[in-house]
Amino acid sequence: GENVEQHPSTLSVQEGDSAVIKCTYSDSASNYFPWYKQELGKRPQLIIDIRSNVGEKKDQRIAVTLNKTAKHFSLHITETQPEDSAVYFCAAQDWGKLQFGAGTQVVVTP
Amino acid sequence: NAGVTQTPKFQVLKTGQSMTLQCAQDMNHNSMYWYRQDPGMGLRLIYYSASEGTTDKGEVPNGYNVSRLNKREFSLRLESAAPSQTSVYFCASSEARAGNTIYFGEGSWLTVV
């Protein structure tokens, strides 16, 4: 089955700097890659997703890139703000189950 | 439109007790899921239901059973709770199995003592 590895497990950034989270997956058949944000005590919520026919997708300060050859995808957050502090999960899916990474705790310090 | 609603929000059980977590969605989604979340381990799939009338095991099904009661409702049952089942449980739903946004409920905090 699919195996998703996510790095780093924790990330501390200064407000205004960029944050990058990287994930690798094992199943070359995976074709859907969402990212979820989870604030403390809350439910995970989708922030951006990308499909295998696209190399990059952007939504305001958030962007995701996908390298299918290398089987890795990344989340980029620019101009970080305190409200970006949360746990971020990547995930990968073929036509079967959605497999999540272990999560990255992002802390944005003023 | 409430989305995905799950109950109870908090529960403390004694080892060996049984309980059922209830979940309902009002988005007319076909697929529903139960995940558990433990520190440092992300979200692990317990069971899922691709469509009404079907259920399948996920990554960590042992100790759990599920029922897809109808298109809206998907319940998770712990027959004999164990301390290892202390976790946060999330119900979720999506329009279909593949390539669709999964929407999560607010979570159920379960402690087994």
XYZ file of C-alpha atoms in Angstrom:
223
model
C 0.000 0.000 0.000
C 0.869 3.677 -0.097
C 3.409 5.061 2.372
C 3.748 8.809 2.888
C 6.686 10.360 4.709
C 6.566 13.978 5.820
C 9.406 16.285 6.895
C 10.148 18.098 9.063
C 8.062 17.058 12.045
C 8.379 20.544 13.550
C 9.160 23.856 11.882
C 9.718 27.191 13.571
C 9.739 30.289 11.372
C 9.861 34.010 11.943
C 6.775 35.935 10.944
C 7.146 37.059 7.357
C 9.518 34.256 6.381
C 8.621 31.281 4.186
C 7.867 27.749 5.346
C 8.377 24.610 3.293
C 7.086 21.126 4.129
C 8.099 18.130 2.045
C 6.425 14.777 1.520
C 7.419 11.659 -0.368
C 5.135 8.834 -1.409
C 5.774 5.281 -2.495
C 2.950 4.305 -4.856
C 3.543 5.613 -8.383
C -0.182 5.136 -9.081
C -1.107 7.910 -6.625
C -2.724 10.801 -8.443
C -4.288 13.072 -5.832
C -2.324 15.005 -3.204
C -4.195 17.176 -0.696
C -2.839 19.229 2.177
C -4.759 19.697 5.409
C -4.300 22.227 8.194
C -5.292 21.391 11.746
C -5.404 24.002 14.462
C -5.162 22.908 18.082
C -8.295 21.063 19.163
C -9.955 21.479 15.775
C -10.695 19.272 12.804
C -8.323 18.982 9.814
C -9.385 21.223 6.941
C -8.288 21.152 3.321
C -6.142 24.112 2.334
C -4.952 23.108 -1.129
C -4.714 20.029 -3.316
C -3.000 19.022 -6.538
C -3.590 16.284 -9.059
C -0.975 14.334 -10.944
C -1.529 16.121 -14.237
C -0.405 19.422 -12.699
C 3.101 20.388 -11.527
C 2.266 23.403 -9.402
C -0.759 25.105 -7.903
C -0.995 28.393 -6.068
C -3.614 30.007 -3.841
C -2.597 33.376 -2.443
C 0.279 32.716 0.003
C 0.103 28.936 -0.354
C 1.569 26.863 -3.161
C 2.071 23.166 -3.748
C 4.518 21.552 -6.143
C 4.530 17.977 -7.362
C 7.389 15.985 -8.867
C 5.897 12.698 -10.062
C 9.207 11.327 -11.286
C 10.804 11.712 -7.872
C 7.525 10.964 -6.071
C 7.590 13.978 -3.846
C 5.431 17.027 -3.283
C 5.868 20.125 -1.178
C 3.837 22.839 0.505
C 5.153 26.388 0.440
C 3.770 29.131 2.652
C 5.091 32.624 1.962
C 4.937 35.691 4.216
C 3.976 33.575 7.201
C 1.619 35.016 9.786
C 0.824 33.933 13.366
C -2.462 32.388 12.172
C -0.435 29.977 10.030
C 0.656 28.230 13.253
C -0.908 24.754 13.108
C -0.206 21.146 12.205
C -0.097 20.480 8.475
C -0.728 17.066 6.956
C 0.073 15.914 3.456
C -1.715 12.962 1.906
C -1.571 10.822 -1.200
C -4.244 8.759 -2.898
C -4.532 6.464 -5.854
C -8.006 5.113 -6.590
C -7.996 3.594 -3.145
C -7.382 4.910 0.322
C -6.078 8.354 1.222
C -2.819 7.903 3.157
C -1.716 10.732 5.449
C 1.749 11.793 6.489
C 2.554 12.091 10.203
C 2.179 15.876 10.220
C 4.349 18.983 10.640
C 3.899 21.310 13.598
C 4.484 24.841 12.275
C 5.123 27.618 14.783
C 5.275 31.186 13.525
C 7.042 33.468 15.985
C 6.517 37.269 15.913
C -25.926 22.711 6.352
C -24.001 21.236 9.300
C -21.511 19.167 7.270
C -20.253 16.172 9.259
C -21.639 15.799 12.763
C -20.324 13.258 15.240
C -21.282 12.394 18.807
C -20.277 12.249 21.556
C -17.557 14.880 21.670
C -15.990 13.507 24.843
C -16.266 10.095 26.479
C -14.498 8.221 29.243
C -14.835 4.453 29.219
C -13.640 1.713 31.524
C -11.645 -1.125 30.026
C -14.017 -3.727 28.624
C -16.976 -1.386 28.175
C -18.567 -0.936 24.783
C -19.736 2.186 23.020
C -20.793 3.499 19.639
C -19.627 6.703 18.013
C -22.300 8.191 15.792
C -21.666 10.142 12.608
C -23.974 11.808 10.118
C -23.363 13.978 7.058
C -25.823 16.203 5.230
C -23.799 16.773 2.041
C -25.233 13.780 0.171
C -21.765 12.236 0.042
C -21.287 8.665 -1.064
C -18.157 7.831 0.912
C -17.632 7.970 4.655
C -14.624 7.245 6.856
C -13.492 6.771 10.418
C -9.976 7.876 11.366
C -8.121 7.887 14.632
C -5.472 10.447 15.490
C -2.686 9.794 17.958
C 0.222 12.147 18.733
C 2.966 11.924 16.119
C 1.100 9.357 14.017
C -1.082 11.446 11.791
C -4.516 10.237 10.792
C -4.943 6.510 10.427
C -7.911 5.001 8.653
C -9.935 2.532 10.728
C -12.800 1.689 8.361
C -14.401 3.270 5.366
C -17.583 2.953 3.369
C -17.169 3.705 -0.319
C -20.922 3.788 -0.826
C -24.115 2.927 0.969
C -24.208 -0.772 1.734
C -20.453 -1.356 1.656
C -17.758 -1.209 4.314
C -14.061 -2.079 4.192
C -11.167 -2.268 6.602
C -8.589 0.457 6.704
C -5.133 0.506 8.241
C -6.088 -0.164 11.894
C -9.454 -2.027 12.040
C -8.766 -4.393 14.958
C -11.090 -3.828 17.921
C -13.659 -1.884 15.897
C -16.799 -2.530 13.910
C -18.782 -0.199 11.690
C -22.268 0.111 10.289
C -23.319 2.193 7.298
C -26.885 2.640 8.418
C -27.934 4.643 5.360
C -26.350 7.176 3.048
C -26.141 9.780 5.810
C -24.970 7.756 8.787
C -21.850 5.748 9.570
C -21.269 4.494 13.108
C -18.161 3.106 14.790
C -18.452 0.578 17.586
C -15.918 -0.454 20.190
C -17.083 -3.805 21.520
C -14.618 -4.122 24.401
C -12.633 -0.946 24.906
C -8.910 -1.123 25.660
C -6.532 1.627 26.860
C -4.795 1.436 23.453
C -8.002 2.806 21.941
C -7.611 6.082 23.796
C -7.493 8.537 20.914
C -9.264 11.261 19.011
C -11.680 9.833 16.468
C -12.691 11.702 13.347
C -15.540 10.829 11.070
C -15.257 12.156 7.531
C -17.048 12.076 4.220
C -16.393 12.756 0.555
C -18.416 12.826 -2.620
C -16.669 9.713 -3.884
C -13.660 7.599 -2.989
C -11.021 8.994 -5.262
C -9.731 12.493 -5.793
C -12.355 14.318 -3.780
C -12.044 16.592 -0.778
C -12.572 14.799 2.506
C -14.558 16.785 5.061
C -13.994 15.983 8.712
C -16.276 16.120 11.715
C -15.199 17.953 14.851
C -13.742 14.859 16.493
C -14.549 12.668 19.477
C -12.089 12.514 22.360
C -12.182 9.034 23.851
C -10.309 7.988 26.979
C -10.243 4.364 28.118
C -9.141 3.842 31.710
